Short mmCIF file of C-alpha atoms and ligand atoms in Angstrom, two decimals:
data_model
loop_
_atom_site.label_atom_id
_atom_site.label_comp_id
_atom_site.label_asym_id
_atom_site.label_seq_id
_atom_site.Cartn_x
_atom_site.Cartn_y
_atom_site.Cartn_z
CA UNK A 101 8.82 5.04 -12.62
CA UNK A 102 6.82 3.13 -15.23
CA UNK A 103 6.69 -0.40 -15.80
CA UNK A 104 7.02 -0.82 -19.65
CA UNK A 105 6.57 -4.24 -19.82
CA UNK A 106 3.57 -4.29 -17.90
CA UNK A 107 2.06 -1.41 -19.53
CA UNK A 108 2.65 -2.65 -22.99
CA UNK A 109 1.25 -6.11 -22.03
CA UNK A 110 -1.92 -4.16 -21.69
CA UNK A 111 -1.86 -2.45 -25.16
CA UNK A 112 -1.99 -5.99 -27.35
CA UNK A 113 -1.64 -3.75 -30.56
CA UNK A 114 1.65 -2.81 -29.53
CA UNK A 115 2.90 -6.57 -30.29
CA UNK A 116 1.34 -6.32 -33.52
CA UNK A 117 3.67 -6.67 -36.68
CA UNK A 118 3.81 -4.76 -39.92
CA UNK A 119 5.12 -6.22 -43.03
CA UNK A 120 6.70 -8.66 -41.23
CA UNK A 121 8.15 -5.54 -38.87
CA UNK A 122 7.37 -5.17 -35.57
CA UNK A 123 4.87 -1.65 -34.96
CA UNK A 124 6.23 1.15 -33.94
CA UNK A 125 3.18 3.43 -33.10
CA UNK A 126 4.08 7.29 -33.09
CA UNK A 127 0.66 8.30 -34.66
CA UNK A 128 -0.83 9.06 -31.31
CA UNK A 129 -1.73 12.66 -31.66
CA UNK A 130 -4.19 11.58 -34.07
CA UNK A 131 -5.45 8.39 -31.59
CA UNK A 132 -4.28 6.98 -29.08
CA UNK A 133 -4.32 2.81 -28.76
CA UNK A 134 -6.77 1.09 -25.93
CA UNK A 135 -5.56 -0.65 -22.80
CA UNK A 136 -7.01 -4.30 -22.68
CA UNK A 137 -9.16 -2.58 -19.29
CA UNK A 138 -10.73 -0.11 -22.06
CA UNK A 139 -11.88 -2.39 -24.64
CA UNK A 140 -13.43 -5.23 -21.74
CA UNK A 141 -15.50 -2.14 -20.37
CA UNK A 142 -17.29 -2.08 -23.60
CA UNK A 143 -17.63 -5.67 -23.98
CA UNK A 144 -18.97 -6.18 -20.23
CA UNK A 145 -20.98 -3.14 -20.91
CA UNK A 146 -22.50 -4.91 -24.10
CA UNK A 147 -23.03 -8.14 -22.78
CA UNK A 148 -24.02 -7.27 -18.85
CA UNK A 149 -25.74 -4.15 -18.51
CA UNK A 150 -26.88 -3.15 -22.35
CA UNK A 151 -29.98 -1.27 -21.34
CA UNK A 152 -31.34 2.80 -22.59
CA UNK A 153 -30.32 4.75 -19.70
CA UNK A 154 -32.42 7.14 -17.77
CA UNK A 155 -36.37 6.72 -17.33
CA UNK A 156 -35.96 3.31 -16.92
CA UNK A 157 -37.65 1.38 -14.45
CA UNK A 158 -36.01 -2.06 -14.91
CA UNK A 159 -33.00 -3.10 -13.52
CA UNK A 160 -30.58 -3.44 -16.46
CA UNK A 161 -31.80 0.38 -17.14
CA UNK A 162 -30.80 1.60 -13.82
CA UNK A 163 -27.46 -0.08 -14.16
CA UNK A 164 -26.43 1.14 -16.83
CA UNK A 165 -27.83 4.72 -15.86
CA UNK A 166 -25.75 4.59 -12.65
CA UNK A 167 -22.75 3.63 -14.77
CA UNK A 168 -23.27 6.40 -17.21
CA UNK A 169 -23.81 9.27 -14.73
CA UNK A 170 -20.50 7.45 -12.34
CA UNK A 171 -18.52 8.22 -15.08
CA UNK A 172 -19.82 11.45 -15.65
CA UNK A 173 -18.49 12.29 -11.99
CA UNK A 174 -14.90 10.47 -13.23
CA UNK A 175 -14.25 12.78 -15.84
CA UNK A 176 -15.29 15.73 -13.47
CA UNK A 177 -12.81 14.83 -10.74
CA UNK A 178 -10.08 14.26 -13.66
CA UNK A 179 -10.15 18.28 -15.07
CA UNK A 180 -11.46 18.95 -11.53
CA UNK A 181 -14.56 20.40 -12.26
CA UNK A 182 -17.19 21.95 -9.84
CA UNK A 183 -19.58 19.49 -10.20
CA UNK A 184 -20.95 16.93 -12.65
CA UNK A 185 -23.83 19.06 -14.11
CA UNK A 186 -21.01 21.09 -15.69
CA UNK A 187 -19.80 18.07 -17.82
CA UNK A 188 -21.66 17.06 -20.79
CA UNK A 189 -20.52 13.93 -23.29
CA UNK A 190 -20.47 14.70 -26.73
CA UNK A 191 -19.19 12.40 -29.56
CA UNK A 192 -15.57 14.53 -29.14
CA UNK A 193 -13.53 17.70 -29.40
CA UNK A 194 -15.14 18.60 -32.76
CA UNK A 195 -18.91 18.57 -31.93
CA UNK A 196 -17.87 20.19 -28.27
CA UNK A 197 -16.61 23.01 -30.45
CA UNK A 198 -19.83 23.16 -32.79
CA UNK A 199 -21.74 22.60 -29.74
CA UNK A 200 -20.61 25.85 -28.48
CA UNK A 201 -20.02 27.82 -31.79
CA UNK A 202 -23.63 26.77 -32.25
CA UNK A 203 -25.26 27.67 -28.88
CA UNK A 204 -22.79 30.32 -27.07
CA UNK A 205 -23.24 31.69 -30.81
CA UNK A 206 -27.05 32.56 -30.40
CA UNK A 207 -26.32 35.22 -28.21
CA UNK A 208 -24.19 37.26 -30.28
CA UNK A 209 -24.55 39.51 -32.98
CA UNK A 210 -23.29 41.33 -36.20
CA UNK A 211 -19.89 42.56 -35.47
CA UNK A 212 -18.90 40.97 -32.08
CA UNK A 213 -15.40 39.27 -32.21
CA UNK A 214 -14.05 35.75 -31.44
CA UNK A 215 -10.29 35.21 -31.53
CA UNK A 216 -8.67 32.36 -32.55
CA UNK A 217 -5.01 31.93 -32.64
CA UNK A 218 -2.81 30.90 -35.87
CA UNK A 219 -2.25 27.12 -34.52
CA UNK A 220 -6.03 26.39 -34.50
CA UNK A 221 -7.01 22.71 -36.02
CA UNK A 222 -9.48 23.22 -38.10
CA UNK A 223 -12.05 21.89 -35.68
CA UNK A 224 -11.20 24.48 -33.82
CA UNK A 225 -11.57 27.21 -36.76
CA UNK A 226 -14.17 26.34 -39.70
CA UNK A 227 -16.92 25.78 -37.06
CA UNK A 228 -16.62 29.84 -36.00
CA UNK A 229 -16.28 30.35 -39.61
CA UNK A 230 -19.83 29.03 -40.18
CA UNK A 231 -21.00 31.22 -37.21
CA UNK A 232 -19.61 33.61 -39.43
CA UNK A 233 -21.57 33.16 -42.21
CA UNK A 234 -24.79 32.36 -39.90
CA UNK A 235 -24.45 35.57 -37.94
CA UNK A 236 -21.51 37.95 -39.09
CA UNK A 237 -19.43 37.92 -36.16
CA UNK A 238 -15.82 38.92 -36.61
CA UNK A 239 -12.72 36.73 -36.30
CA UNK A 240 -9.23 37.42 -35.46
CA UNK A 241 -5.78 35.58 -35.33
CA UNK A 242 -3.75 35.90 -32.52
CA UNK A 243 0.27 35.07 -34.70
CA UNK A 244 3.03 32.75 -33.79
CA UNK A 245 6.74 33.64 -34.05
CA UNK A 246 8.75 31.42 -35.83
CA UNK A 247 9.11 29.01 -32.70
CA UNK A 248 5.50 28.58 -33.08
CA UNK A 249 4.76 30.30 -29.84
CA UNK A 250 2.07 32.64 -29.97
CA UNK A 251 2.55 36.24 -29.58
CA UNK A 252 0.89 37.30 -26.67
CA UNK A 253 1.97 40.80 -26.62
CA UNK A 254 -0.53 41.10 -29.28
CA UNK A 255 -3.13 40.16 -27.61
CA UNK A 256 -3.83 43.21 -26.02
CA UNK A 257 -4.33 44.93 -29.45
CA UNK A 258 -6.68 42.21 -30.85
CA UNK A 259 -9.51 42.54 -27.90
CA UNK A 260 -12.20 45.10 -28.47
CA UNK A 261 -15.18 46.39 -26.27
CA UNK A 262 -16.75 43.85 -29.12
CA UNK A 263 -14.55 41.11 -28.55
CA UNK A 264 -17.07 37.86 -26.98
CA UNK A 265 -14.75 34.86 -27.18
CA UNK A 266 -11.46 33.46 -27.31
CA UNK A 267 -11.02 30.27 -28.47
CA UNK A 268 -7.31 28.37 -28.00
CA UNK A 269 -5.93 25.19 -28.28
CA UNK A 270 -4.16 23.69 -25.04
CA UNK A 271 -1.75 22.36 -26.66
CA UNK A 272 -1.37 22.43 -30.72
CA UNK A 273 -1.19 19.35 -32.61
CA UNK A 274 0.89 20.00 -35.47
CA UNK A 275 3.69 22.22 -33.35
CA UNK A 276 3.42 20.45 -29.77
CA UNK A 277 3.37 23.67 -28.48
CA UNK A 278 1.72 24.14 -24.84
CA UNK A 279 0.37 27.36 -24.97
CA UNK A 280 0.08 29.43 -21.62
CA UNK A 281 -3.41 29.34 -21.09
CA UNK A 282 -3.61 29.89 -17.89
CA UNK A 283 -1.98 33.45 -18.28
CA UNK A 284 -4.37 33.84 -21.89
CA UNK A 285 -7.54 33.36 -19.50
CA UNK A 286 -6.09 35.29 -16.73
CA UNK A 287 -5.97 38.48 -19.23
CA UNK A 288 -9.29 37.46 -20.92
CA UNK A 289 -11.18 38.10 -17.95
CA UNK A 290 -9.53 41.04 -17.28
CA UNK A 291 -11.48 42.13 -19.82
CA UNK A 292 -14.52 39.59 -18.91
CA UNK A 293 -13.97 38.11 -22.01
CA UNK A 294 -14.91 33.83 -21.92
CA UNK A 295 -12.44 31.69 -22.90
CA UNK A 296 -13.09 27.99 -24.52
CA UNK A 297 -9.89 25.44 -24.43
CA UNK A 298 -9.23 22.78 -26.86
CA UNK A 299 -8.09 20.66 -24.88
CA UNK A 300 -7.71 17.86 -27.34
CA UNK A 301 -4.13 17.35 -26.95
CA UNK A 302 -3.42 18.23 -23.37
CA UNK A 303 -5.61 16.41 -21.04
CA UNK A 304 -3.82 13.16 -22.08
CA UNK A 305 -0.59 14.64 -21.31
CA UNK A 306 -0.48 16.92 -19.15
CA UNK A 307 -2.09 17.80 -15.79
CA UNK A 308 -5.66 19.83 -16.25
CA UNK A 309 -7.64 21.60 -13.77
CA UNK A 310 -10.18 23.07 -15.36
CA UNK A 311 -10.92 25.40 -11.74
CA UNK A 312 -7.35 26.58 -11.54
CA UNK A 313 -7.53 27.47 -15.31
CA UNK A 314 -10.26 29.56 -14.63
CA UNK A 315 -11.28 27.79 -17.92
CA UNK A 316 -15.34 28.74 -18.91
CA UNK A 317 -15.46 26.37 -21.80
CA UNK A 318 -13.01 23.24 -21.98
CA UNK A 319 -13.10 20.43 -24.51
CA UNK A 320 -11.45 17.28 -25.45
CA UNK A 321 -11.87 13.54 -26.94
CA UNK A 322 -12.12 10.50 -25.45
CA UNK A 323 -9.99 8.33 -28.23
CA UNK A 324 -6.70 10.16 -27.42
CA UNK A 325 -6.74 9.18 -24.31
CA UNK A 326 -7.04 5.64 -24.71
CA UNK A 327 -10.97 5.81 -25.03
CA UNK A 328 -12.81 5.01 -27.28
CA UNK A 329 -13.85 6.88 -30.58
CA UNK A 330 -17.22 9.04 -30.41
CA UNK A 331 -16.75 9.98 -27.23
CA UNK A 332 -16.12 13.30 -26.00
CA UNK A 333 -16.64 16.07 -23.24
CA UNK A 334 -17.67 19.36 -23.10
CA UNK A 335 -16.87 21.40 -19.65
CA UNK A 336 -18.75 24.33 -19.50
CA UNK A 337 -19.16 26.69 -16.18
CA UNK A 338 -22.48 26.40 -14.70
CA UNK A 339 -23.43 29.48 -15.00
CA UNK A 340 -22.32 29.86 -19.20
CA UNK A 341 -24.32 26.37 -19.97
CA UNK A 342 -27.08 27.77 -18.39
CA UNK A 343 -27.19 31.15 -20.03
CA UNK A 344 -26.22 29.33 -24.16
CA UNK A 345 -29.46 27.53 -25.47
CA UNK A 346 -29.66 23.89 -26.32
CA UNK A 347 -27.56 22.29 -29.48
CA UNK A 348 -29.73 19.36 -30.14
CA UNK A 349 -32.93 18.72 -29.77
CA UNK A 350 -35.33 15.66 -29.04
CA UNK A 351 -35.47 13.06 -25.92
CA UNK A 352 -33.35 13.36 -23.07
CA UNK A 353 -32.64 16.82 -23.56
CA UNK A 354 -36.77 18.00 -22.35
CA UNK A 355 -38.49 18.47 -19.08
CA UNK A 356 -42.20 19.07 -20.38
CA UNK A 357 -43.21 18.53 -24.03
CA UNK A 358 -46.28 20.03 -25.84
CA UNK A 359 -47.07 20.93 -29.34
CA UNK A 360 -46.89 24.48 -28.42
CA UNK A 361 -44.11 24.55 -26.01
CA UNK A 362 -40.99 22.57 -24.63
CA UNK A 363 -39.33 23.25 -21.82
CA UNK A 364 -35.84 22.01 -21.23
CA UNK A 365 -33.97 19.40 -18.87
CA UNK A 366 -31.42 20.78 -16.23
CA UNK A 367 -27.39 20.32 -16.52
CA UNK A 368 -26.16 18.30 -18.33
CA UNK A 369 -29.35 16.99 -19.94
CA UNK A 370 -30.54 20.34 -21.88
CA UNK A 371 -27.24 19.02 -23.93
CA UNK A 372 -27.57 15.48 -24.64
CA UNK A 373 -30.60 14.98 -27.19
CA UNK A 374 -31.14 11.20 -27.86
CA UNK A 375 -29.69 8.16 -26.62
CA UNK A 376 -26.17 9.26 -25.32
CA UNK A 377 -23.13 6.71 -25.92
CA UNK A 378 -23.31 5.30 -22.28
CA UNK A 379 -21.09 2.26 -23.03
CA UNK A 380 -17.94 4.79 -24.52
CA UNK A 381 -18.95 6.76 -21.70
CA UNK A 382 -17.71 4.20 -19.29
CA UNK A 383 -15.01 3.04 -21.47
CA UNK A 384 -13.79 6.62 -21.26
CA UNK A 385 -14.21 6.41 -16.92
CA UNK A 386 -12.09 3.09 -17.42
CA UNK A 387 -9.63 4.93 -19.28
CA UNK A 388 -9.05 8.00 -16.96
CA UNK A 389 -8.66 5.23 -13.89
CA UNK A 390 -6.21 3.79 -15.93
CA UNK A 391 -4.32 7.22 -16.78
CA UNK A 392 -4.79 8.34 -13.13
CA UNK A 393 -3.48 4.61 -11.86
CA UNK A 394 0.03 5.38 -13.72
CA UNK A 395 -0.38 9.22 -12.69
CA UNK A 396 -0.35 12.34 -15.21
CA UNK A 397 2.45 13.98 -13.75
CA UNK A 398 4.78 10.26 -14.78
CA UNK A 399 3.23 10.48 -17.99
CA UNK A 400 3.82 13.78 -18.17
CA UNK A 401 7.94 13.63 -16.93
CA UNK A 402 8.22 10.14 -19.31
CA UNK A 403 7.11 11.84 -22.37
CA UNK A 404 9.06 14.63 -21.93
CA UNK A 405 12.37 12.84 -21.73
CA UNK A 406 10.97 10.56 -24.90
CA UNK A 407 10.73 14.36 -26.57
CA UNK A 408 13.91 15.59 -25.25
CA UNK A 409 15.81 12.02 -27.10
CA UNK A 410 13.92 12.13 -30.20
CA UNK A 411 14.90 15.69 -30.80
CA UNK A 412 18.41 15.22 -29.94
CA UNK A 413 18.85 12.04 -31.70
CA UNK A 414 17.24 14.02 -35.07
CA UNK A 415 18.85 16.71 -34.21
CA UNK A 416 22.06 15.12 -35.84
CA UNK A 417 20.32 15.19 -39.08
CA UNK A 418 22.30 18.12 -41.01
CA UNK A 419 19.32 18.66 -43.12
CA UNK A 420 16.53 18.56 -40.51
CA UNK A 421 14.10 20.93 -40.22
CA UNK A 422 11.85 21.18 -37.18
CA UNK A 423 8.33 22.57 -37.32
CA UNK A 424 7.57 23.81 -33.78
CA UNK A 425 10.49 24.63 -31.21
CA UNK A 426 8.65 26.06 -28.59
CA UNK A 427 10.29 26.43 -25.13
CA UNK A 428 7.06 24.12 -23.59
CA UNK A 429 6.32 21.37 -25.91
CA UNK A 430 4.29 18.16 -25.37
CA UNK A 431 6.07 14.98 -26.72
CA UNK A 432 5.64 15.23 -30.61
CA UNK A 433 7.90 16.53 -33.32
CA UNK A 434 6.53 17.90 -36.58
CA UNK A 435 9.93 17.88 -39.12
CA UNK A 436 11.27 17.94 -42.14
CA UNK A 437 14.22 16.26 -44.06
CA UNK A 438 15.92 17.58 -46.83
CA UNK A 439 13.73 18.49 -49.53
CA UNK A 440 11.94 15.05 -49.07
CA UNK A 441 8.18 14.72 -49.42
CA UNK A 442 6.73 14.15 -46.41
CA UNK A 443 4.53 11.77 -47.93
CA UNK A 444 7.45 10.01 -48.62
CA UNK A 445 9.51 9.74 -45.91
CA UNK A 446 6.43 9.05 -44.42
CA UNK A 447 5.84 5.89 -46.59
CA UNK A 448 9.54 4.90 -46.38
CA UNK A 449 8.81 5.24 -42.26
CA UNK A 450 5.77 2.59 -42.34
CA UNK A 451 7.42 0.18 -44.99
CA UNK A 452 9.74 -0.33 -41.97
CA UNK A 453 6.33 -0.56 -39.33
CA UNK A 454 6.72 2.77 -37.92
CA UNK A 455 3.52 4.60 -37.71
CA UNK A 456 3.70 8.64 -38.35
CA UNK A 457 1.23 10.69 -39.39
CA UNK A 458 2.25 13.01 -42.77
CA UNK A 459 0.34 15.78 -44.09
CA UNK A 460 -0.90 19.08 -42.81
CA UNK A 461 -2.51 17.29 -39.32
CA UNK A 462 -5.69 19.33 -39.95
CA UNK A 463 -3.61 22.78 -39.22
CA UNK A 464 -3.22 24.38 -42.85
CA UNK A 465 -2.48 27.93 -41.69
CA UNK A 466 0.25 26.65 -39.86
CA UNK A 467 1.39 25.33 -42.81
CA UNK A 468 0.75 28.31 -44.40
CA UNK A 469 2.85 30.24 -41.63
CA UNK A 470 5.89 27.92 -42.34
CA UNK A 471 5.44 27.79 -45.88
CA UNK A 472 5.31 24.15 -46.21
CA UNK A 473 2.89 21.97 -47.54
CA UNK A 474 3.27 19.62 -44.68
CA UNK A 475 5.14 17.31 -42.50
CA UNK A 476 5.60 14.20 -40.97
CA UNK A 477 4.85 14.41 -37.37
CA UNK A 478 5.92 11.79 -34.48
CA UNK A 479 3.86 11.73 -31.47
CA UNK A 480 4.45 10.22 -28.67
CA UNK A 481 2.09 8.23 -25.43
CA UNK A 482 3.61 6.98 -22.44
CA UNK A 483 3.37 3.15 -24.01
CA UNK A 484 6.90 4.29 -26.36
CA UNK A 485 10.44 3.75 -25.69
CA UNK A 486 13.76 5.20 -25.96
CA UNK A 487 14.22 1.82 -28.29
CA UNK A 488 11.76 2.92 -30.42
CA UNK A 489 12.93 6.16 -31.13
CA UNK A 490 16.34 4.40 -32.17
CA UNK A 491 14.07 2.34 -34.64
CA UNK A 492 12.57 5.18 -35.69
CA UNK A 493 16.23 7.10 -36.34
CA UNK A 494 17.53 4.58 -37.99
CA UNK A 495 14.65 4.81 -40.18
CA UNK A 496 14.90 7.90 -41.26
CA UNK A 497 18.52 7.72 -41.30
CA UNK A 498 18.08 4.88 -44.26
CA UNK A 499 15.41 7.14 -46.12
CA UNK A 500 17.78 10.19 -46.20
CA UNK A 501 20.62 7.83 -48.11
CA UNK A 502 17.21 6.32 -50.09
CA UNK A 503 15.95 9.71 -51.12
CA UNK A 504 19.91 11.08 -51.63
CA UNK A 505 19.91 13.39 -49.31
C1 PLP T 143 -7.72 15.81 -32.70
C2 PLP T 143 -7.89 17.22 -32.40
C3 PLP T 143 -9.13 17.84 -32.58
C4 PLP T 143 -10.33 17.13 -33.16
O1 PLP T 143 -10.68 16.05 -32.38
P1 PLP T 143 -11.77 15.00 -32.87
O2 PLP T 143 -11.60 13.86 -31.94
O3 PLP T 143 -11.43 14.67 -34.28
O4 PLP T 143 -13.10 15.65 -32.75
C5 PLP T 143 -9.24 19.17 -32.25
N1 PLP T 143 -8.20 19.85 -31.75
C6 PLP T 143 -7.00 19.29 -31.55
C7 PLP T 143 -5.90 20.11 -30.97
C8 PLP T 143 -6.81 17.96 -31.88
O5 PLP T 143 -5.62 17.40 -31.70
#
């Protein structure tokens, strides 16, 4: 099982105080906080091997090149890719998406269909709305019942012979819902329909194999999983990354240059124009080793049970209302109290140096579905404990009397 103490030993924030309280961090949908390991690689990276990568004879360059592309193969063996070429770093989940809404978009036309499902963030919805606009392709919502688990059965209905893409969260952020994705990509390419992930919220918390998915396009960022901020990775199958046109260009990204033509650098290079972030890149590597030394599937069980307690022990609440109460849920719990303001109980919460995030966590038609203008949302990492949950009940418990409720 884990060792708490030695784990939060490496996470110096955690002994941080906040108003004189100590922090209680269950804001870690929207980032996670860095092991000690994490924020070293960047400093050794800085002051050891700071050198531009690639076409570098010198030594520091070649260093830091070997670095860059080791880590590269890291993250592949982490979602179990094919091989390297298929990942490329971007600065996180939101330019992955763009990336692909941008180039995977060239190839289609008036009229073809993406789908999207209701529990979209909006990274994950506004950049195929600009396709949209660019190129008049057609989108459509695959619902959620009032669980918040989508309605698959629908599915069926929503693909057309013009249907190009689906594109799903993983694993939602404002419901903790994990979606079956697995059996979504299974029936898209029954219909040889592509399917991109946003992955965002599941590859820090759950096992991912991107090859047992069957996933074509796969995305998530680096700072929620104890990372670094821009940051990111793009999966793409070989064969779909060489058939979508560059995002970017300028260096890195070119074989041969001339004022009448360019011709473009293999995997992953055709996708990284300019100087790539080859310190976070390695800060990221550090960060999977350190994931992968605890093991995803003890994350996983830990911050299950931390879910399982926090929604029994709020559960107690008459007056509670839960946002998301899917059947498979990661470890956060989008709620209500009352008729307080989640802005409120969310500023009561940190008075007393508990972090929560409040607000519509960048999912407004989910909102929208519920018919609430937001929420305050607990998320959990594998850093939290059972003690902190009591914290965090009490907590509430003492803005309930506060707010009369
Ligand atoms: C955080 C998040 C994003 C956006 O990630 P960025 O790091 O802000 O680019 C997209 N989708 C989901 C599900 C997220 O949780």
């Amino acid at each position: 099982m884990l060792d708490l103490n030695q784990i939060r030993a490496d996470f110096p924030i955690l002994s941080e105080t906040v108003y004189g309280k100590p922090l209680v961090y269950f804001d870690n949908a929207a980032t996670t906080q860095k092991p000690r390991c994490v924020v070293q690689k960047i400093e050794e990276g800085y002051y050891k091997r700071n050198a531009n990568i690639h076409r570098g004879v010198h030594f520091l360059s070649q260093e830091a090149t070997e670095a860059h592309e080791a880590s590269r193969e890291e993250v592949r063996a982490f979602i179990n890719a094919k091989c390297a070429n298929e990942i490329v770093f971007t600065r996180g989940t939101t330019e992955a998406i763009n990336l692909v809404a941008s180039s995977f978009g060239e190839l289609l036309q008036a009229g073809d269909e993406i789908i999207l499902t209701q529990m979209e963030h909006h990274s994950n919805i506004v950049p195929w709305q600009l396709l949209r606009a660019r190129r008049g392709v057609v989108l459509k919502v695959i619902p959620f019942n009032k669980k918040g688990e989508l309605k698959l059965d629908e599915l069926e209905n929503l693909i057309s012979s013009k249907t190009k893409l689906i594109a799903c969260t993983h694993v939602a952020n404002s419901l903790g819902t994990i979606n079956p994705i697995k059996e979504i990509i299974r029936q898209a390419h029954a219909h040889s329909i592509p399917v991109l992930v946003d992955g965002a919220q599941s590859v820090p918390h759950i096992k991912v194999d991107v090859l047992d998915l069957d996933a074509d396009f796969f995305v998530f960022s680096g700072h929620k999983i104890y990372a670094p901020t821009g940051i990111g990775v793009l999966y793409g199958k070989e064969e779909w990354l060489e058939k979508i046109p560059p995002y970017q260009g300028g260096g890195e990204m070119i074989d041969k240059v001339t004022f009448d033509q360019t011709t473009f650098a293999a995997l992953p290079f055709k996708f990284e124009a300019g100087t790539p972030d080859f310190i976070g890149s390695t800060a990221l590597a550090e960060a999977l080793r350190y994931v992968n030394a605890i093991g995803i599937e003890t994350i996983a069980a830990y911050e299950h049970d931390l879910l399982v307690y926090a929604t029994e022990q709020l559960s107690r609440f008459d007056n509670i209302r839960f946002i998301g109460e899917a059947n498979h849920k990661s470890g956060l719990i989008s709620f209500l109290i009352g008729t307080i303001h989640p802005y409120d109980l969310g500023t009561v919460l940190d008075k007393l140096g508990i972090a929560v995030r409040t607000g519509h966590h960048c999912a407004q038609p989910v909102m929208q579905a519920f018919g609430v203008e937001g929420t305050v949302r607990a998320s959990f990492a594998f850093y939290n404990t059972k003690e902190e949950i009591d914290i965090f009940i009490a907590a509430v418990e003492r803005a309930k009397k506060m707010f009369k409720q």
